[in-house]
XYZ file of C-alpha atoms in Angstrom:
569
model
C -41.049 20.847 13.184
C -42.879 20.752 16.591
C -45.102 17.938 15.593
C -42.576 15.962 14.884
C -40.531 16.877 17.625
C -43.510 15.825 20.042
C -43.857 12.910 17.959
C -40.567 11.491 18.571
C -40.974 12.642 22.190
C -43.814 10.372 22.854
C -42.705 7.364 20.805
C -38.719 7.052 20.567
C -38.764 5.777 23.593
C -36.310 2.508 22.992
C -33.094 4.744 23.336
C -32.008 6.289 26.289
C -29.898 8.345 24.653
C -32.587 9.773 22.639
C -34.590 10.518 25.079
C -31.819 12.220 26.848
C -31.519 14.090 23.508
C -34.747 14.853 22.720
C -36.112 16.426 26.329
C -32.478 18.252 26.683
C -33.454 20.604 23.649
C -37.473 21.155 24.405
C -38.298 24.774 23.927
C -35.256 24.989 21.850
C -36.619 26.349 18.032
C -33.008 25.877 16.233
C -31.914 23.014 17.827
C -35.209 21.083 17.160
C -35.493 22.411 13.615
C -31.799 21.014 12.664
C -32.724 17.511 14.029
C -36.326 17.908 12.125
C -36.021 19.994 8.595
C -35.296 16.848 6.515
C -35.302 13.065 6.437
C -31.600 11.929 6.393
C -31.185 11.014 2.730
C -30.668 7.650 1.487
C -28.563 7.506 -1.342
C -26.387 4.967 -3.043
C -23.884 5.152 -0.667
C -26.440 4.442 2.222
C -27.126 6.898 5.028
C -24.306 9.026 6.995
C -25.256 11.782 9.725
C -24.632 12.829 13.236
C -25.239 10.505 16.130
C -28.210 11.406 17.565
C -31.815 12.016 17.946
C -34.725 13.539 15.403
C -34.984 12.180 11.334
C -31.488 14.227 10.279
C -29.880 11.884 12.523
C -28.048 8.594 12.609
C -30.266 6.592 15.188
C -31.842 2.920 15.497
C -34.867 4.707 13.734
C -33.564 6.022 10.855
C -31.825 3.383 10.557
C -34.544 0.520 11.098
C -36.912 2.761 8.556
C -33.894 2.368 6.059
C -33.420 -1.561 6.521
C -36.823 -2.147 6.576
C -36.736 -0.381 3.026
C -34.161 -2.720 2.225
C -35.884 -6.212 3.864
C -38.599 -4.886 0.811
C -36.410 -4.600 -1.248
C -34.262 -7.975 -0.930
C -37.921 -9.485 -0.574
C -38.951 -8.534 -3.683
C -35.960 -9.942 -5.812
C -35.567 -13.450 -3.781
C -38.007 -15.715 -2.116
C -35.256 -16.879 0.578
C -33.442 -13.721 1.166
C -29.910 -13.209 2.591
C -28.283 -10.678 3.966
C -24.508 -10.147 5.472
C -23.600 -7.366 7.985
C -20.794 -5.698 9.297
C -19.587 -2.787 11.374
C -16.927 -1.045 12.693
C -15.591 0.763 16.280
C -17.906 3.728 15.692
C -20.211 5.002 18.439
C -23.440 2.433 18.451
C -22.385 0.605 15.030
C -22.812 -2.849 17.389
C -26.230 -1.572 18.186
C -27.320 -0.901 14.450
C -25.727 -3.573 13.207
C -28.141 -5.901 15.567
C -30.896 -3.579 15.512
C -30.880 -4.214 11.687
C -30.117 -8.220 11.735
C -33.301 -8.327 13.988
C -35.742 -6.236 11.490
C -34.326 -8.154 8.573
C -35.049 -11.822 10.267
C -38.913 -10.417 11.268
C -38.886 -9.941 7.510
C -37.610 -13.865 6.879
C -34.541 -12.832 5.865
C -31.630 -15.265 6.544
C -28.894 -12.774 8.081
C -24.804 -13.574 8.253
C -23.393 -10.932 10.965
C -19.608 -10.958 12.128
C -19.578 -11.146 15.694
C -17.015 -8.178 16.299
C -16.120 -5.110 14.286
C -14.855 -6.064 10.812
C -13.370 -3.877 7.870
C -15.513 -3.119 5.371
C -14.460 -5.097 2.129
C -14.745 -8.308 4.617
C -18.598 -7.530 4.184
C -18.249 -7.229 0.777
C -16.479 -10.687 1.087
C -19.314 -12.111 3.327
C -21.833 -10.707 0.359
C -20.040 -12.591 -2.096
C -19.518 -15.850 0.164
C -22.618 -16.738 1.628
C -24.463 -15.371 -1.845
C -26.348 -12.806 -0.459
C -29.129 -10.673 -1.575
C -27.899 -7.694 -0.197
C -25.233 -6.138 2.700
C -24.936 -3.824 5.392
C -21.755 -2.023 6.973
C -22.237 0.347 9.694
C -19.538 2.989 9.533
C -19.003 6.728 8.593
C -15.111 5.660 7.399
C -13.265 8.293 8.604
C -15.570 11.099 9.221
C -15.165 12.287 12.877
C -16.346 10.668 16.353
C -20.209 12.019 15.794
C -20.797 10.722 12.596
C -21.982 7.053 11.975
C -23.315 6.066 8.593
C -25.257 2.707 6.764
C -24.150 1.795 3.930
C -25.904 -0.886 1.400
C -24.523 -3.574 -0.837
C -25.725 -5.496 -3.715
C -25.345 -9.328 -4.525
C -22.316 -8.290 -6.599
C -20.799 -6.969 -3.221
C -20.207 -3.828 -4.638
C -21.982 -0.444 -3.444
C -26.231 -1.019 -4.040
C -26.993 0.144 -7.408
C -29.303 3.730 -8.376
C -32.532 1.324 -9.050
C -32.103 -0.731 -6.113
C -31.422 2.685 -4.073
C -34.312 3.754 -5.378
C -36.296 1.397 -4.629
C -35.251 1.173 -0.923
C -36.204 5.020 -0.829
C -39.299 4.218 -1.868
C -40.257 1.941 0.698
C -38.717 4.411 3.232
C -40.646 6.827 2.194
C -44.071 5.079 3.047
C -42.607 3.641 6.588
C -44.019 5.264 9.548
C -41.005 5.240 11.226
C -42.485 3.901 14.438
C -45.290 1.666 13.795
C -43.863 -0.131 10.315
C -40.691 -1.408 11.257
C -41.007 -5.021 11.534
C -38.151 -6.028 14.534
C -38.019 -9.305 16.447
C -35.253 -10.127 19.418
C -31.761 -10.701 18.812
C -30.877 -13.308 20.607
C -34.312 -15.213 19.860
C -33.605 -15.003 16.332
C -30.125 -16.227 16.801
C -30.949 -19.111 18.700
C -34.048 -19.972 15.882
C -30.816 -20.212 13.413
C -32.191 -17.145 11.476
C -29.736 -14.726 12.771
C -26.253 -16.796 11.807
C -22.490 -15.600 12.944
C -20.120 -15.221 10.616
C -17.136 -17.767 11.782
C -13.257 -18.148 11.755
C -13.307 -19.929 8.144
C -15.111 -16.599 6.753
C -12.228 -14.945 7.632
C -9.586 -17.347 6.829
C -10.929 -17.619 3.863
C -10.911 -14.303 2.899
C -7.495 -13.557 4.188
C -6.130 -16.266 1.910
C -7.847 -14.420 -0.956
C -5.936 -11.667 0.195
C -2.749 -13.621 0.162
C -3.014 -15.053 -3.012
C -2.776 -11.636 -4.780
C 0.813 -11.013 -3.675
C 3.307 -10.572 -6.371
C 6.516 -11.759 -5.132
C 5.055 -14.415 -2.760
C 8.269 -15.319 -0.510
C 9.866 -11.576 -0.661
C 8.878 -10.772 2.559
C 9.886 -14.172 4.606
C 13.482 -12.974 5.160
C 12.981 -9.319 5.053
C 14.518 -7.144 7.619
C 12.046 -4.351 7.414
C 10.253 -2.648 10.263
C 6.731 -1.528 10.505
C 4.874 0.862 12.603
C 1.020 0.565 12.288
C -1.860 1.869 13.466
C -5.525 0.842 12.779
C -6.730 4.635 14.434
C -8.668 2.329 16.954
C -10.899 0.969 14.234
C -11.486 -2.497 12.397
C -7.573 -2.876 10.533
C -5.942 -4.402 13.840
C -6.637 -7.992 13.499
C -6.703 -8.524 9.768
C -3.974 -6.427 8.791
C -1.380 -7.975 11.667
C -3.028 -11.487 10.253
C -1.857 -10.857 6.715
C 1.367 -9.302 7.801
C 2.153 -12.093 9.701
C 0.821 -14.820 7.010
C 3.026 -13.111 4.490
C 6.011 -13.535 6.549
C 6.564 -10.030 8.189
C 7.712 -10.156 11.737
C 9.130 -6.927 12.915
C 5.472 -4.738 13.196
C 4.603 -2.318 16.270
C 1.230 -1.999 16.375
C 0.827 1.987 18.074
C -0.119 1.200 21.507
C -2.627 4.261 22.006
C -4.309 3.159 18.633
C -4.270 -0.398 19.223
C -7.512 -0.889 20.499
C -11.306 0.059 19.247
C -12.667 3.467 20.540
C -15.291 5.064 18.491
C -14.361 8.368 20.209
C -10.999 8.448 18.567
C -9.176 9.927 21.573
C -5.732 10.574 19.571
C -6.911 11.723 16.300
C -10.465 13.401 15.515
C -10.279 13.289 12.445
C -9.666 9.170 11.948
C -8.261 10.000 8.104
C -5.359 7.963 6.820
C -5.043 11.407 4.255
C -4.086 13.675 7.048
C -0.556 14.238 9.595
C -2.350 14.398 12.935
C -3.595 10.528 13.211
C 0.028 10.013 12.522
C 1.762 11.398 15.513
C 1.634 8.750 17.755
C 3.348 6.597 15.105
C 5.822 9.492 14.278
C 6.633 9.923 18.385
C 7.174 6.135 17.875
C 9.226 5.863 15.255
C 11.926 8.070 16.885
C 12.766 5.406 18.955
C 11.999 2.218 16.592
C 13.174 4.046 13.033
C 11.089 1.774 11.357
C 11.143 2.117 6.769
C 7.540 2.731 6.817
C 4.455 3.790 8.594
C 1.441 2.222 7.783
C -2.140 3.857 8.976
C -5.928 2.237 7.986
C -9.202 4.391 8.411
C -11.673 2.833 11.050
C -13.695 1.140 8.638
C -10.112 -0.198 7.295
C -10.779 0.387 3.521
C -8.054 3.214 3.603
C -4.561 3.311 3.591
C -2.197 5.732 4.208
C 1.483 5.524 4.346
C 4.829 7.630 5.878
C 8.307 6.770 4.706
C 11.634 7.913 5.920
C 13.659 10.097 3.563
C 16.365 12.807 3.884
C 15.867 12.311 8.102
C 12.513 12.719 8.470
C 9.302 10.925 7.740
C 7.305 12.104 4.635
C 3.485 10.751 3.925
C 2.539 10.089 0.288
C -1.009 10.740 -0.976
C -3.073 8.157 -2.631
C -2.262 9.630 -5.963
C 1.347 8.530 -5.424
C 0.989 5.849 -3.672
C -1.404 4.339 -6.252
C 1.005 4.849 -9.068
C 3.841 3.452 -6.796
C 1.683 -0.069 -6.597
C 0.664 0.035 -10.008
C 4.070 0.555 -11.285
C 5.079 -2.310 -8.931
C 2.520 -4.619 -9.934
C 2.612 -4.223 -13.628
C 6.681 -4.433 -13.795
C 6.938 -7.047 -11.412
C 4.855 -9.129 -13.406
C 5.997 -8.060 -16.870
C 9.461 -9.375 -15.547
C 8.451 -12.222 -13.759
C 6.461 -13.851 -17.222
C 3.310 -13.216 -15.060
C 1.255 -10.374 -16.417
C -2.152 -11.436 -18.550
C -2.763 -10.737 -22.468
C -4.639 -7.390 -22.450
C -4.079 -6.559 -19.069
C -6.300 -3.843 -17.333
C -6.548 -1.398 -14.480
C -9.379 0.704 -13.559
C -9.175 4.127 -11.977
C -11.317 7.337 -11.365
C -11.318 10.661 -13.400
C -10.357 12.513 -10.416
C -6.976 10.051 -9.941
C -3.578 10.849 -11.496
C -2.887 10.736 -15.302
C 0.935 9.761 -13.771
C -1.190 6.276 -14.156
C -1.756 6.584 -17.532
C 1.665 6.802 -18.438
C 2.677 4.199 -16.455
C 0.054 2.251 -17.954
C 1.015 2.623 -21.266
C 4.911 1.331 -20.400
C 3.418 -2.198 -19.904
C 0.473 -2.193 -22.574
C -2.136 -2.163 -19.880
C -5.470 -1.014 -20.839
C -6.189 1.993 -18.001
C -10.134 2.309 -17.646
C -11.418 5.900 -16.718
C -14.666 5.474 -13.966
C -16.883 8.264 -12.526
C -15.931 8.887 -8.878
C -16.463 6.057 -6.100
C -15.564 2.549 -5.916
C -18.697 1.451 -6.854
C -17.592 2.178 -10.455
C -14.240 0.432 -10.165
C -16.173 -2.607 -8.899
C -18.659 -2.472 -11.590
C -15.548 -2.967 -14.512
C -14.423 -5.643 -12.203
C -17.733 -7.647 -12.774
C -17.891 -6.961 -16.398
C -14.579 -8.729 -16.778
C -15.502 -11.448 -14.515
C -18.899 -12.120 -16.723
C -16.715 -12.127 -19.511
C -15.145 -14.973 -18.086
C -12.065 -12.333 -18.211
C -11.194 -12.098 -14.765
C -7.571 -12.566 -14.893
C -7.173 -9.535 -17.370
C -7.885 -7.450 -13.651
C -4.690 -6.215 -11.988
C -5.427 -3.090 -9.791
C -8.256 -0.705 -9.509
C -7.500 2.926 -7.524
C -8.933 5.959 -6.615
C -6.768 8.812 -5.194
C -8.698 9.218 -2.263
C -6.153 6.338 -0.679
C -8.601 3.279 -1.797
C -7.044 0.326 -3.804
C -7.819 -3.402 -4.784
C -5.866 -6.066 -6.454
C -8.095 -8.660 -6.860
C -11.812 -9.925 -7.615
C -12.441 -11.380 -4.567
C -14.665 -8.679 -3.110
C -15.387 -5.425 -4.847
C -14.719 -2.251 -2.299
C -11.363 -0.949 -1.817
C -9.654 -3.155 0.653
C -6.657 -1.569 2.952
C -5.850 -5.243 3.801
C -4.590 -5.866 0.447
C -3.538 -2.605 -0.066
C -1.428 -2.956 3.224
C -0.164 -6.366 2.067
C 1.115 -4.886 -1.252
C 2.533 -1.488 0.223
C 4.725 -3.894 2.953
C 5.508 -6.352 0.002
C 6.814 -3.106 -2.599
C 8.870 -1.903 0.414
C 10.139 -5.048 0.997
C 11.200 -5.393 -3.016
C 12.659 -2.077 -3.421
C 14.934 -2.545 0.052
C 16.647 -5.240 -1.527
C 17.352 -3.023 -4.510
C 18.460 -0.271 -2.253
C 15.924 2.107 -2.884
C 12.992 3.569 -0.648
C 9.437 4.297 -1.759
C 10.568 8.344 -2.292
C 13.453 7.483 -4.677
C 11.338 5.214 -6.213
C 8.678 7.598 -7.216
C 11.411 10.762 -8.292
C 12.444 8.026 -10.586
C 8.498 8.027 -12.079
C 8.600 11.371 -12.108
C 11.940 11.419 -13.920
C 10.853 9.480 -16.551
C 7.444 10.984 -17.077
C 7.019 14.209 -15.698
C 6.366 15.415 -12.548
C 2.610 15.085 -11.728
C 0.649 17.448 -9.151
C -2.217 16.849 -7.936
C -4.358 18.509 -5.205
C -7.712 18.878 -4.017
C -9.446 21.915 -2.378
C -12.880 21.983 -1.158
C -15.394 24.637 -0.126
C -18.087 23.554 2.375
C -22.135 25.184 2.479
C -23.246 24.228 5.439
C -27.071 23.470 5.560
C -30.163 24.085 2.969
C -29.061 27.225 1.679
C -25.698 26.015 1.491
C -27.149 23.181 -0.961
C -28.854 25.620 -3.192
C -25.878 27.634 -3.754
C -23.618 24.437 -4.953
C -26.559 23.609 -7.406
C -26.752 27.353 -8.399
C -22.926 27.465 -9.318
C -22.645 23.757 -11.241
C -25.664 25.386 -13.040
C -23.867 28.222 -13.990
C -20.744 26.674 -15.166
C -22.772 24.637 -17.546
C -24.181 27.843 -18.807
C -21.282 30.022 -18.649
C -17.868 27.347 -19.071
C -14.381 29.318 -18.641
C -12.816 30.026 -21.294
C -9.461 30.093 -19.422
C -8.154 28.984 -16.457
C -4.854 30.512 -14.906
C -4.276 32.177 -18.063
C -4.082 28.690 -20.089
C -6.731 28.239 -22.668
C -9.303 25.445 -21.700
C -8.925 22.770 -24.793
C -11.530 20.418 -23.574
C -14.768 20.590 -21.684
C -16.416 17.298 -20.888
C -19.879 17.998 -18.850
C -20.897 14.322 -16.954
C -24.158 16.451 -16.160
C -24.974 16.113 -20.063
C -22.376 13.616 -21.355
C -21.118 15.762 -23.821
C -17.630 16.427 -24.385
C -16.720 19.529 -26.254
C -13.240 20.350 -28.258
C -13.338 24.202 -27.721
C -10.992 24.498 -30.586
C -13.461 23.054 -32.759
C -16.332 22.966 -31.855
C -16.910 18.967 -32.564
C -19.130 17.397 -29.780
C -18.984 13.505 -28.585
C -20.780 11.723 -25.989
C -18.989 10.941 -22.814
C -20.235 6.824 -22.364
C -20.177 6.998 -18.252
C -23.182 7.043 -16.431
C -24.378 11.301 -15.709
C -22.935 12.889 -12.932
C -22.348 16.308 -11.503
C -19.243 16.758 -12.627
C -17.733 19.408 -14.753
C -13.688 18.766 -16.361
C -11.590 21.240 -17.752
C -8.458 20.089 -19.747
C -6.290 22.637 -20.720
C -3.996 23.328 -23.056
C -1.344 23.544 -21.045
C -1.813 19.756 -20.237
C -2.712 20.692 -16.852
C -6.536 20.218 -15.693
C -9.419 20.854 -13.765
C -12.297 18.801 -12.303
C -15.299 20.794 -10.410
C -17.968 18.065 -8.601
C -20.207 18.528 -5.362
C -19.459 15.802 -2.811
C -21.905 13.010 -2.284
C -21.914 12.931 1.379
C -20.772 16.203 2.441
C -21.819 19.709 1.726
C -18.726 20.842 -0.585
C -17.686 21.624 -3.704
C -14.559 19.477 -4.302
C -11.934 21.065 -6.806
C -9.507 18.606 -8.104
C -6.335 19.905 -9.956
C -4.474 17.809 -11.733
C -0.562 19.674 -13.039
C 2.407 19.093 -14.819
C 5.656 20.755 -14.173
C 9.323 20.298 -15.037
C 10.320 19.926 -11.444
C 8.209 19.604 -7.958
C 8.372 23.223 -7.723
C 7.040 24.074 -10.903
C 4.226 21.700 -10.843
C 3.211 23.161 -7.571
C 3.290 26.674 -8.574
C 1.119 25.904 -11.853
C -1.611 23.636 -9.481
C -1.799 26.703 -6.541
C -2.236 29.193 -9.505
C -5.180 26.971 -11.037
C -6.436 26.267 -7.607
C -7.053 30.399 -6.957
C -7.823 30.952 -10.699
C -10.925 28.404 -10.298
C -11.684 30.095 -6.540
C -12.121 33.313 -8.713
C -14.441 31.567 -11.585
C -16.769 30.234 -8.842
C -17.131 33.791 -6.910
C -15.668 32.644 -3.829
């Protein structure tokens, strides 16, 4: 690790902060090897670390190694390459964002760049506009103030694909990190015309995408509700007020303390839409506004979370319920209005309420199960549109608060998301009804649903060879009983077999392998064990059925220890 310590030491010399970084921990053994013991991996997500110096770090050489992988890559599929970039508030994300527009022009690539912090599905949108090769967002979404992350796109604007990932790693992997990164200046390459900004009719443009997939167009012109956002000083503020506003809202408080972009997050370290803390500043507000919703989006503004008023006191929803809430809205609304497709569809993601399913089947929609991430959603979204079947899409959620109506890009979008939430509100006031009596009247009618989500973190390598040592054990040894309910089904994503443990019979599971592991159980309730892609956890998802709210609960928190148990925790 030394030699690579005095490596950096003698050449990372283009960052003061590195520097800083790397002669504050000389003579430090453990501080050197964490920075040192791996290259930050590059997977199909991108890169995400810690800010900071040494090759497990986020820093403008990790990240130039990784866009020079890509400038190979785009190279190798187009003879006039394009690329479109974006970023958010987070600590340096304007410096890697230019750091990587000027390697990708001293490559000849033609690069589109917004020329302030931008949510990610409006690089998604710039992908798909300007008909790009390939995109790059600099964000770590709503991981805290130390983390920044790189994420890649393909010409589809969805998430790059395994081969293309692949085949950026590959390059990477050759680099020298210091001598083979092709860069040129910023502003040279700007004023050559081979570094473009992104302008005003970009955005327009997508915003009236955005519009156009409201449901009831003019409910919201003489609606009396109020609206407390915050965009968690991230990339939401403009867009989101700009779509409220086009829509016809008038009465939103933006949270003051929020309101502008700070990649430190002063009022809520952990910038997640998911949790209460990033919501206090809107609750303290709200006691003197008493707005009918809340509205929060993640710094990269591709999450949404929501808080609505009932019984007193302000209640959030999770993105299970809120996604049922909007797909509920979406396909009655449109079943009533004469609107709604032949063979309608919505996409969601194993992990994601079966509430949906139900729902679904009301309105004859055709609900498509996906592996995990958005990427997947996005991917059924294309298939449609090369079936020149586009308007058979009507939503596509995951219950990690991400949503999209609409083929215009293909990322969740809290824009739209925010658009829609506003516009439901707005519908149901009229009828007398919040968002909370709206979704006991779901449950009502189809059962109450429960789900939750514990995770168990292993922090480092060791940490990583556990999580493998465990999923590899659960293949080998599957429970035969969880909680005292029988397990009926076992469908293994490692293997893509699905097995009826009543039977024996074996099928193939048709999505793409992954580390995932589900349990259904006889009981109807179920069970889905996966490592995280970006963190070092093993997420449990646990998915119950109850007669009331208490009951479900009860049933998930006796799963959730009954699982704890079967993985030696």
């Amino acid at each position: 690790m030394n030699e690579k310590y005095e490596l950096w030491l003698k050449n990372a010399t283009a960052d003061e902060d590195v520097v800083s970084e790397l002669l504050s921990i000389k003579g430090d053994d453990e501080a050197i090897n964490d920075r040192f013991y791996k290259d930050l991996a590059f997977g199909t997500g991108g890169l995400r670390g810690v800010i900071g110096a040494g090759t497990n770090r986020m820093n403008i050489y990790t990240v130039g190694r990784a866009t020079q992988g890509l400038a190979e890559y785009v190279n190798s599929v187009s003879k006039n390459g394009k690329v479109a970039i974006a970023y958010d508030s987070r600590i340096k994300s304007d410096t890697f964002a230019k750091h990587s527009a000027s390697i990708l022009a001293a490559n000849g690539i033609k690069v589109y760049i917004y020329p302030e912090l931008m949510p990610t599905p409006m690089l998604s949108y710039a992908v798909r506009y300007f008909k790009c090769d390939a995109g790059i967002v600099i964000t770590a979404s709503h991981n805290p103030a130390i983390y920044n992350g790189y994420k890649a796109y393909g010409p589809d604007g969805s998430q790059l694909n395994l081969e293309a990932s692949e085949y950026v790693l590959s390059i990477m992997n050759k680099v020298d990190i210091f001598s083979e990164v092709k860069t040129c200046d910023f502003d040279e390459a700007v004023k050559a015309g081979n570094i473009e900004f992104i302008g005003q009719d970009v955005i327009d443009s997508y915003l009236e995408n955005v519009k156009a997939q409201q449901v009831n167009p003019d409910i919201c012109k003489d609606s009396d509700i109020k609206i407390v956002y915050t965009p968690l000083h991230g990339a939401g503020n403009k867009p989101v007020r700009a779509i409220l506003s086009r829509i016809g809202l008038k009465d939103v408080t933006v949270v003051p303390e929020q309101e502008l972009p700070n990649g430190n997050f002063p009022t809520a370290p952990y910038p997640n839409p998911e949790l209460r803390q990033p919501f206090e500043c809107a609750l303290a507000l709200a006691e003197t506004l008493s707005p009918d919703l809340l509205l929060a989006t993640d710094p990269d503004c591709d999450r949404v979370g929501i808080a609505v008023k009932s019984e007193g006191e302000f209640k959030l929803l999770t993105g299970n319920q809120v996604g049922a809430l909007l797909l509920n809205y979406i396909l009655s609304q449109k079943t009533e209005k004469g609107t709604l497709p032949k063979n309608p569809i919505a996409v969601k993601t194993i992990v994601t309420t079966e509430l949906c399913q139900k729902i679904a089947d009301k309105y004859g929609c055709e609900l498509i199960n996906v592996l995990t991430g958005f990427k997947f959603i996005g991917e059924q979204i294309g298939i449609l549109e090369a079936k020149g079947e586009m308007e058979r899409y009507q939503f596509g959620f995951e219950e990690s608060y991400g949503y999209l109506a609409g083929g215009y890009v293909r990322d969740k979008d809290a824009v739209v998301a925010s658009m829609l939430i506003c516009e439901m509100v707005c519908y149901y006031k009229k009828q007398g009804k919040n968002l909370i009596e709206v979704l006991n009247g779901l449950y009502e009618e189809f059962g109450y649903f429960n789900n939750s989500q514990v995770s168990f973190t292993f922090e480092g390598q060791t940490g990583m060879e556990k999580m493998a040592a465990m999923m590899k054990k659960l293949c080998a040894e599957p429970p035969t009983e969880i909680a005292g309910s029988p397990v009926a089904l076992i469908s293994n994503y490692i293997t893509s077999e699905k097995t009826d443990c009543k039977t024996g019979e074996k099928s193939v599971i048709t999505l793409p392998k992954s580390d995932v592991l589900e349990y259904v159980l006889e009981s109807g309730s179920s069970v889905i064990i996966r490592p995280s892609g970006t963190e070092p956890k093993i997420k449990v998802y646990v998915s119950s059925v109850g007669k009331d709210e208490a009951d479900a609960k009860n049933i998930s928190d006796a799963l959730a220890a009954s699982v704890k148990g079967i993985l030696g925790i």
